[in-house]
Coordinates of C-alpha atoms and ligand atoms in Angstrom, one line a residue:
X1 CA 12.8 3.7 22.1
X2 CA 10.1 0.7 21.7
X3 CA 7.4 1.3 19.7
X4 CA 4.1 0.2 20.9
X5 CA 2.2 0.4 17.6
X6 CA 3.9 -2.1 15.6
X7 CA 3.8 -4.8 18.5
X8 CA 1.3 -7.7 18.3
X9 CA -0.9 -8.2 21.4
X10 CA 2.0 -11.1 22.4
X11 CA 4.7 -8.5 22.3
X12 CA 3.1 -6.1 24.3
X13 CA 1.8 -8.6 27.0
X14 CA 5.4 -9.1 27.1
X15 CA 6.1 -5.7 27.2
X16 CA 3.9 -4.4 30.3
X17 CA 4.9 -7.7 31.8
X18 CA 8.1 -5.5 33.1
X19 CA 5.9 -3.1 34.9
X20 CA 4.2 -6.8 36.6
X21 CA 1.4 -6.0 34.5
X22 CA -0.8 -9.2 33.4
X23 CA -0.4 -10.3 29.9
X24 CA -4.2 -9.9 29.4
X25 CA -2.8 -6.0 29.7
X26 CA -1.1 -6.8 26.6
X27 CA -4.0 -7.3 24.6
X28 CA -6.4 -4.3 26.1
X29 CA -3.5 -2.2 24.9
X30 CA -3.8 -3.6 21.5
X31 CA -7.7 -2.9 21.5
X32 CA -7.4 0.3 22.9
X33 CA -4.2 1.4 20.5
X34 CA -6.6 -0.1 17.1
X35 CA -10.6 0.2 17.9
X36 CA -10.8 2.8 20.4
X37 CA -7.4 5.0 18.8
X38 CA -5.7 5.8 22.3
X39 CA -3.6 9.1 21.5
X40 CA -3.1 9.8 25.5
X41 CA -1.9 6.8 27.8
X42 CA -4.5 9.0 30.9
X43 CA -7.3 7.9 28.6
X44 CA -7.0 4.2 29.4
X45 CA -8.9 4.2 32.1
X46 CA -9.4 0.3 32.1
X47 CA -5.6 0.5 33.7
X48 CA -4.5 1.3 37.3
X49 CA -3.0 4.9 37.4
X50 CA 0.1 4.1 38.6
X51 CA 0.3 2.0 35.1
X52 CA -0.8 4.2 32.9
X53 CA 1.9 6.8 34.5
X54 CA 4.7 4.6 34.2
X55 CA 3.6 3.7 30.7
X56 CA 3.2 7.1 29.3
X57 CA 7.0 7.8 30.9
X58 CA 8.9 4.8 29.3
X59 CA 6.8 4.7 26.0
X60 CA 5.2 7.7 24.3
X61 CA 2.9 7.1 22.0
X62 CA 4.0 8.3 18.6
X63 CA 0.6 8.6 16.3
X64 CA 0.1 9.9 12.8
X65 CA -1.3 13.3 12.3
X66 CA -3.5 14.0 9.3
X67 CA -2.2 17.8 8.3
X68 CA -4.5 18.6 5.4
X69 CA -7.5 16.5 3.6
X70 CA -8.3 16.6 -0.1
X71 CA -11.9 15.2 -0.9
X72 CA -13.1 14.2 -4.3
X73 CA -16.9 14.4 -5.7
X74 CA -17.1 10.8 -5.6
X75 CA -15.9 10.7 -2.4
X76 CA -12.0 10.0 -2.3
X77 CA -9.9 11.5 0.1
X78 CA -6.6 11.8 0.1
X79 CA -5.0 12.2 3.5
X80 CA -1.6 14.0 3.8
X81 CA -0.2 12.5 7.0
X82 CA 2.9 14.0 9.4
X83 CA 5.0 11.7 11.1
X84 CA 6.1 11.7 14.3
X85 CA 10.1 12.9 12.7
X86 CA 8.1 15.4 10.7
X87 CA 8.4 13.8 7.1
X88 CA 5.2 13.3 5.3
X89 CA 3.5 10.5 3.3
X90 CA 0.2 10.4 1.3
X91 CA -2.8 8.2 2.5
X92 CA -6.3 7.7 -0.1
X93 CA -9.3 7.0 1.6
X94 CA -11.6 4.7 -1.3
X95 CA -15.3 4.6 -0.8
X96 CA -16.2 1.2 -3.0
X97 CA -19.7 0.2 -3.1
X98 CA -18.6 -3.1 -2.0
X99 CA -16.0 -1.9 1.4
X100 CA -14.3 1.1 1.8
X101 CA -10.6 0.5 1.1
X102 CA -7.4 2.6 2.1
X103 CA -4.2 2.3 -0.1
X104 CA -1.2 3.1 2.4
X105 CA 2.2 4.3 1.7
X106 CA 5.2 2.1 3.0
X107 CA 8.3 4.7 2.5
X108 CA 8.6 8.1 2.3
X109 CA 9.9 8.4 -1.0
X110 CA 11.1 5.6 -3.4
X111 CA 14.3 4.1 -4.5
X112 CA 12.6 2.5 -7.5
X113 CA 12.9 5.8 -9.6
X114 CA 9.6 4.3 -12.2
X115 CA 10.0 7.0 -14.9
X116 CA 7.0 8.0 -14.6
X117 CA 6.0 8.3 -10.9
X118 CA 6.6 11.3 -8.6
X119 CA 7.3 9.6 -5.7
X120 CA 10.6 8.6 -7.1
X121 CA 11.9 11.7 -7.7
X122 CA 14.0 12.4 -4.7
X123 CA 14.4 8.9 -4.2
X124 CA 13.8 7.1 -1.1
X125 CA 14.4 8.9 2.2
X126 CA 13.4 5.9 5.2
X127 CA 11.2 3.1 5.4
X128 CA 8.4 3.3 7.6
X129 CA 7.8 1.4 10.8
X130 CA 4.7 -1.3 11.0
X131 CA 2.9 0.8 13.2
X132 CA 3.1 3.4 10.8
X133 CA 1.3 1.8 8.3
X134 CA -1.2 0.8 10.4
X135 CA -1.4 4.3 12.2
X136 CA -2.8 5.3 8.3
X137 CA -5.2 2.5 7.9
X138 CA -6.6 4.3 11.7
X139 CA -6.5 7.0 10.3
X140 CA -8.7 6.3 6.9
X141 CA -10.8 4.2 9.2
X142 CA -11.6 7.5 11.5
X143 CA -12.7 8.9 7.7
X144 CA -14.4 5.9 6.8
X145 CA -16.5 5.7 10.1
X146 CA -17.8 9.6 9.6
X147 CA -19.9 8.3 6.9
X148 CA -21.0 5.5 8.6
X149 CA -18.6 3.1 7.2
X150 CA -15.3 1.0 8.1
X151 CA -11.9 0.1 6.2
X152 CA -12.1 -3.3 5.1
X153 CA -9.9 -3.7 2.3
X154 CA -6.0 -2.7 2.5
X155 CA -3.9 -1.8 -0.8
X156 CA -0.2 -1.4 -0.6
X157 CA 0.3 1.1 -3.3
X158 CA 1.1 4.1 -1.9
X159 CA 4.2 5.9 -1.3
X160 CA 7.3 3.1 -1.6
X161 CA 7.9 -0.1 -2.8
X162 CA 6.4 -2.9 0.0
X163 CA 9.2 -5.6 -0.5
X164 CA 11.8 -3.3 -0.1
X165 CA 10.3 -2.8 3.8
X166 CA 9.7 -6.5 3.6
X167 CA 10.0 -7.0 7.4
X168 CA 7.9 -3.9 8.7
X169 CA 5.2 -5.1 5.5
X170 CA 4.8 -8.6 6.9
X171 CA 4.5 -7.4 10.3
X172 CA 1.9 -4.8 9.1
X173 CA 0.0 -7.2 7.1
X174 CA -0.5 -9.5 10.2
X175 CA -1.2 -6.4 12.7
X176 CA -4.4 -5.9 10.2
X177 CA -5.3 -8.8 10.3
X178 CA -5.2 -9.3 14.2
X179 CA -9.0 -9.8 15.3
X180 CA -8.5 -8.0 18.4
X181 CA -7.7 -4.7 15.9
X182 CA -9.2 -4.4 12.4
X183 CA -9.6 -8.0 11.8
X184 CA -9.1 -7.6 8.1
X185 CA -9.2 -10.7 6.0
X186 CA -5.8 -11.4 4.0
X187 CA -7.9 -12.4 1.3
X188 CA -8.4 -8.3 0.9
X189 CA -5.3 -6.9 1.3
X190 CA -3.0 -6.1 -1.8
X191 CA 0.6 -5.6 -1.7
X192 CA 2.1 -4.5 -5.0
X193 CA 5.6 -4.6 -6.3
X194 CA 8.2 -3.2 -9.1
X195 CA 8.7 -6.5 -9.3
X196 CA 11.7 -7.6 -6.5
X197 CA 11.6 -11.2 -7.6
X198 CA 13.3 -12.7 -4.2
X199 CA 11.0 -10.6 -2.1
X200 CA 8.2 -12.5 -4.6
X201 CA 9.5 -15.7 -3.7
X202 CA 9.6 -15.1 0.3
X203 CA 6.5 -13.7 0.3
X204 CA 5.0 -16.2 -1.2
X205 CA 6.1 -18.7 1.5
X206 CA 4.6 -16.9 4.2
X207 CA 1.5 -18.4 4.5
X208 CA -0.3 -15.0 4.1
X209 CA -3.1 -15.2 1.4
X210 CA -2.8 -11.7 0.1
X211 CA -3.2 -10.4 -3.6
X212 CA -0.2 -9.9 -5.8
X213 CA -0.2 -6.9 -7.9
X214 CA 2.8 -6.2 -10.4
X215 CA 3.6 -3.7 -12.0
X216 CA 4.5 -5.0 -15.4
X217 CA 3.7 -1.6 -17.6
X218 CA 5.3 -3.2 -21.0
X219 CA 5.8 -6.8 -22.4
X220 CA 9.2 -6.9 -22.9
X221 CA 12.5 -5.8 -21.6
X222 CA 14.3 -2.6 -23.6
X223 CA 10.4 -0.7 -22.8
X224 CA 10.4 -2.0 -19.6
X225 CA 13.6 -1.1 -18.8
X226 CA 13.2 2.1 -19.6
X227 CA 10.0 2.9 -18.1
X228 CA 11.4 0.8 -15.0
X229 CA 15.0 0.9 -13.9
X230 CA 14.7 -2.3 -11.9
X231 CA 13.7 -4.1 -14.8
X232 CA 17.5 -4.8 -15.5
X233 CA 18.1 -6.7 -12.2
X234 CA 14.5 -8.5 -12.7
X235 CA 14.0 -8.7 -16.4
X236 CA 10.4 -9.7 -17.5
X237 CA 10.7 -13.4 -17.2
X238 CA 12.4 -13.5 -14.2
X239 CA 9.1 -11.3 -12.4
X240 CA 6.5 -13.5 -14.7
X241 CA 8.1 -16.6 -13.7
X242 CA 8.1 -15.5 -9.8
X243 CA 4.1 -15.0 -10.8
X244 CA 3.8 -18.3 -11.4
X245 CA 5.3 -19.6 -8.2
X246 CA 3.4 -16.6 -6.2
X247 CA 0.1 -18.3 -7.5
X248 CA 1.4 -22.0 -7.2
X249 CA 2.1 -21.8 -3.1
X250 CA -0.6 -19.4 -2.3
X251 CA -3.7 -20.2 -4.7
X252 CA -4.0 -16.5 -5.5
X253 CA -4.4 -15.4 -8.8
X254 CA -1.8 -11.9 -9.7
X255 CA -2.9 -8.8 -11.2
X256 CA -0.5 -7.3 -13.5
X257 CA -0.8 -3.5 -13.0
X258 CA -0.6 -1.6 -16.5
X259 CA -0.4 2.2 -17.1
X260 CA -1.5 2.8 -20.0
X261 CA 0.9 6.2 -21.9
X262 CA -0.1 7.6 -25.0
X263 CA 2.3 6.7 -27.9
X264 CA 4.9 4.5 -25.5
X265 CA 3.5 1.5 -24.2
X266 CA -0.5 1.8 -25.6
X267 CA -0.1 0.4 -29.2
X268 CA -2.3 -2.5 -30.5
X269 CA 1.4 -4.8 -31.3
X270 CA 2.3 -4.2 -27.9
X271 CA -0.6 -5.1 -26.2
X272 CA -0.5 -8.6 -28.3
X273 CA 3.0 -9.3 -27.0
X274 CA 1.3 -8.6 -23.6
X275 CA -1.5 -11.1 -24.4
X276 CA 1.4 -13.8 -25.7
X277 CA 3.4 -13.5 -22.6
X278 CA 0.6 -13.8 -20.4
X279 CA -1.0 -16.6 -21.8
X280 CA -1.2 -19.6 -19.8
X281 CA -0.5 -17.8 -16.6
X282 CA -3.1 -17.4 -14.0
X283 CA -3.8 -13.7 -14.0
X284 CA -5.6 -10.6 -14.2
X285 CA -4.8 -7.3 -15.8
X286 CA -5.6 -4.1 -14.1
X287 CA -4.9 -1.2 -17.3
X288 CA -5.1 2.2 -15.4
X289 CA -4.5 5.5 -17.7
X290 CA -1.8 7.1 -16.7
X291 CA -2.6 10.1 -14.7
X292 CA -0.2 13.4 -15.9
X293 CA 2.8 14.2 -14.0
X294 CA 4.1 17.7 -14.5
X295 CA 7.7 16.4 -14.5
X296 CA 7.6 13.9 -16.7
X297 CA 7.0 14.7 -20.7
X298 CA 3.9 11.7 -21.3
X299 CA 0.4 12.1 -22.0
X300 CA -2.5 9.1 -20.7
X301 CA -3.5 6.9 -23.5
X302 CA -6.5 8.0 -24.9
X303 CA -10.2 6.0 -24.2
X304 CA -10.2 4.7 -27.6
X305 CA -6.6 3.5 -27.2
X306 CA -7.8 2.6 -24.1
X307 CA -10.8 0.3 -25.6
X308 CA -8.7 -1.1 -27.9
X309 CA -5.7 -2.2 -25.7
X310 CA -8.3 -4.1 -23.5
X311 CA -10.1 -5.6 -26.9
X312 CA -6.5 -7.6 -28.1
X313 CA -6.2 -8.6 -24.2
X314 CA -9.8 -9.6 -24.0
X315 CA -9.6 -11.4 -27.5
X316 CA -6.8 -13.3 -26.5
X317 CA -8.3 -14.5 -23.2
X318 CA -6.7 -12.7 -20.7
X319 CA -8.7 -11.6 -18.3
X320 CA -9.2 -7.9 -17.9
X321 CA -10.3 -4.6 -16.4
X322 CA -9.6 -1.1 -16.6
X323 CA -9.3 1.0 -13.4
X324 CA -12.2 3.0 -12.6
X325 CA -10.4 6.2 -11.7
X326 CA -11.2 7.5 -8.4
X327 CA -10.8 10.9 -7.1
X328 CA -9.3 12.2 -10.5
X329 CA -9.2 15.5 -9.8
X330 CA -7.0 14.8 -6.7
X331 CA -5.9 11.9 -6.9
X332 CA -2.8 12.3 -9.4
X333 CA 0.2 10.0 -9.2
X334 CA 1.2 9.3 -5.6
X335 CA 3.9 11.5 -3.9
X336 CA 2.4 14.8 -5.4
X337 CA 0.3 15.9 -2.7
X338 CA 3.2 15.8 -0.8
X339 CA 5.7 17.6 -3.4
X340 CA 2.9 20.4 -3.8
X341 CA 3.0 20.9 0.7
X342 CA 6.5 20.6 0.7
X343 CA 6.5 23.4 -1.4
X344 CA 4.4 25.6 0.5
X345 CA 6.7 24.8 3.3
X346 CA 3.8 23.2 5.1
Ligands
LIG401 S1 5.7 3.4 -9.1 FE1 5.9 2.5 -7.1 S2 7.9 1.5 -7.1 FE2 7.9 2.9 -8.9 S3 8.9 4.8 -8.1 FE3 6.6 5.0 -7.8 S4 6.2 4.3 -5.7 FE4 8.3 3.5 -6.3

C-alpha cells in the first residue's frame, strides 16, 4: 500500500499525477498532510470531490494516535503513541527556553541490547516508516502549539537506534526539513548512534548538516563492551575515528553522550582516560545521570561524582555539560512508558 506520509512533495505530485491531478496537487497535499494535519481526505476541500474520493479509496491515510499523555512540572510530556499495526512507541515533548524540541523514536524496540536501557530488552521488533517519525514530530507540534509554541528542534534519541533505519532516517530528516512542512533547519536536528561506524561514514556524506551525538558511555573497550554489546564490532577507536571524519566532511562538531552510573563508569581515573582519548578531537560531552531502571541492578552517579567527573573533563579542556534533566519524574529511560501500558494491556 503507498504511504503518503513519508513521500516528499515530488513524490506525491507524482503520485496524484495518476488520478491526472496537477503536480501543484502534489505539494497542497504535502502542506495539508504537515501544517494543517489532514486525518480525513473529505477535509481537503482545496481538491475537487471526485479527487479527494478516489484518493481516500486508493490511499488511506494511516496517522499516529497519541493513547495516553504524561506531563511533567516543568512542562515535559511524554507522548505514548499507537501505530497504525497497533504497536506502540514513546514520543517527549521538550519545552527549552530557546525552541521547543521533540526527541522521536525510530523502532519499536531495539536490537542494540545497551545494558542499561529498557528499550532493548525485547529487542527490536520493526523499524519505523518516515512518515512515522514525522507523524510524532506532528504530533508534539499539536502539543507544542497549545501553549503557544512550535517544534523547532528535532532529536533522534528515542525508541531505536537511527542508523540501523538509515534509509527511512535520511528520508525523515529531509521531510523536516521541507519548507512546505516544518521547515526545520538541519542545523537543529540530532541523530544519535551506538556507534554503527559505516552508517557514521554514509551519513556523513550526505550533505545533511545535522548534529552527531554518540553514545560513548566509557573510554575504553572491556567497559564499553560491556555496557554496549556493539562495542565489539565497533571498538572505541573505530567510533572516535568515524568522529573525526563526521566533523571533517560536515563541519559539525560531535557530542559524545555519557551516562554517568554510580561505581561503573563515574570514577575520577576513568573520566581522565575519557579526557586523553578525546583530546584533540572536536567535540563536546553531554554527561547525563543515569536515570534508574528497575531491571537493571545500577544506581545514577551521585551530584558530587557528578561535579567531579565534569571538573577532570573541564581541566583537561574538553568541552562540557551536564544534561539538565527534564521531566524526571516521568521521563525515565526510554521504552518504559511503553513496558508499563503494555502491561496494563492498554
Ligand atoms: S540506548 Fe539506544 S541503542 Fe542502546 S538499546 Fe537503548 S535505544 Fe537501543
Amino acid at each position: 500500500m503507498t504511504d503518503v506520509l513519508s513521500l516528499d512533495p515530488g513524490e506525491l505530485g507524482a503520485l496524484v499525477a495518476e488520478l491526472g491531478a496537477p503536480a501543484f496537487r502534489g505539494r497542497q497535499l504535502f502542506q495539508a498532510l504537515w501544517r494543517d494535519r489532514l486525518e480525513d481526505w473529505e477535509a481537503l476541500r482545496a481538491w475537487p470531490q471526485a479527487l479527494r474520493v478516489e484518493a481516500a479509496r486508493r490511499w488511506p491515510l494511516r496517522r499516529l494516535r497519541v493513547v495516553r499523555t504524561q506531563t511533567a512540572r516543568d512542562g515535559t510530556a511524554k507522548l505514548l503513541v499507537r501505530l497504525a499495526d497497533g504497536e506502540q512507541v514513546e514520543t517527549v515533548v521538550l519545552p527549552h527556553p530557546y525552541g521547543w524540541s521533540v526527541c522521536v523514536s525510530t523502532e519499536v524496540g531495539c536490537a542494540m541490547g545497551c545494558r542499561f536501557c529498557a528499550s532493548g530488552l525485547r529487542g527490536k521488533v520493526r523499524r519505523l516508516t518516515a512518515g512515522e517519525m514525522l507523524d510524532q514530530v506532528s504530533l508534539a507540534d499539536a502539543e507544542a502549539r497549545r501553549a503557544g509554541a512550535r517544534i523547532t528542534r528535532i532529536d533522534l534519541m528515542g525508541v531505536g537506534e537511527p542508523l540501523d533505519n538509515y534509509d527511512a532516517t535520511v528520508r525523515f530528516l529531509r521531510l523536516a526539513h521541507d519548507p512546505l512542512g516544518f521547515g526545520i533547519a538541519y542545523r537543529r536536528m540530532t541523530v544519535s548512534t551506538s556507534g554503527l561506524v559505516p552508517r557514521i561514514l554514509r551519513l556523513a556524506d550526505e550533505g545533511l548538516p545535522v548534529t552527531l551525538a554518540v553514545s560513548l558511555h566509557a573510554p575504553d573497550d572491556a567497559l564499553r563492551s560491556r555496557l554496549m554489546p556493539v562495542n565489539r564490532a565497533y571498538p572505541v577507536q573505530a567510533v572516535l575515528d568515524a568522529a573525526r571524519t563526521y566533523f571533517a566532511r560536515t563541519g559539525r562538531r560531535v557530542t559524545f553522550e555519557y551516562l554517568l552510573i554510580a561505581g561503573v563508569n563515574d570514577g575520577d581515573e576513568t573520566a581522565r582516560r575519557l579526557a586523553a582519548r578525546l583530546r584533540g578531537l572536536a567535540a563536546h560531552v553531554n554527561l547525563i545521570p543515569w536515570n534508574p531502571v528497575p531491571e537493571f541492578p545500577y544506581q545514577p552517579s551521585p551530584p558530587e561524582r557528578v561535579r567531579a567527573f565534569r571538573a577532570i573533563l573541564e581541566a583537561a579542556r574538553i568541552p562540557c555539560t551536564v544534561r539538565k534533566e527534564l521531566g524526571q519524574e516521568i521521563a525515565a529511560a526510554c521504552g518504559q512508558l511503553r513496558s508499563a501500558a503494555e502491561g496494563q494491556g492498554t
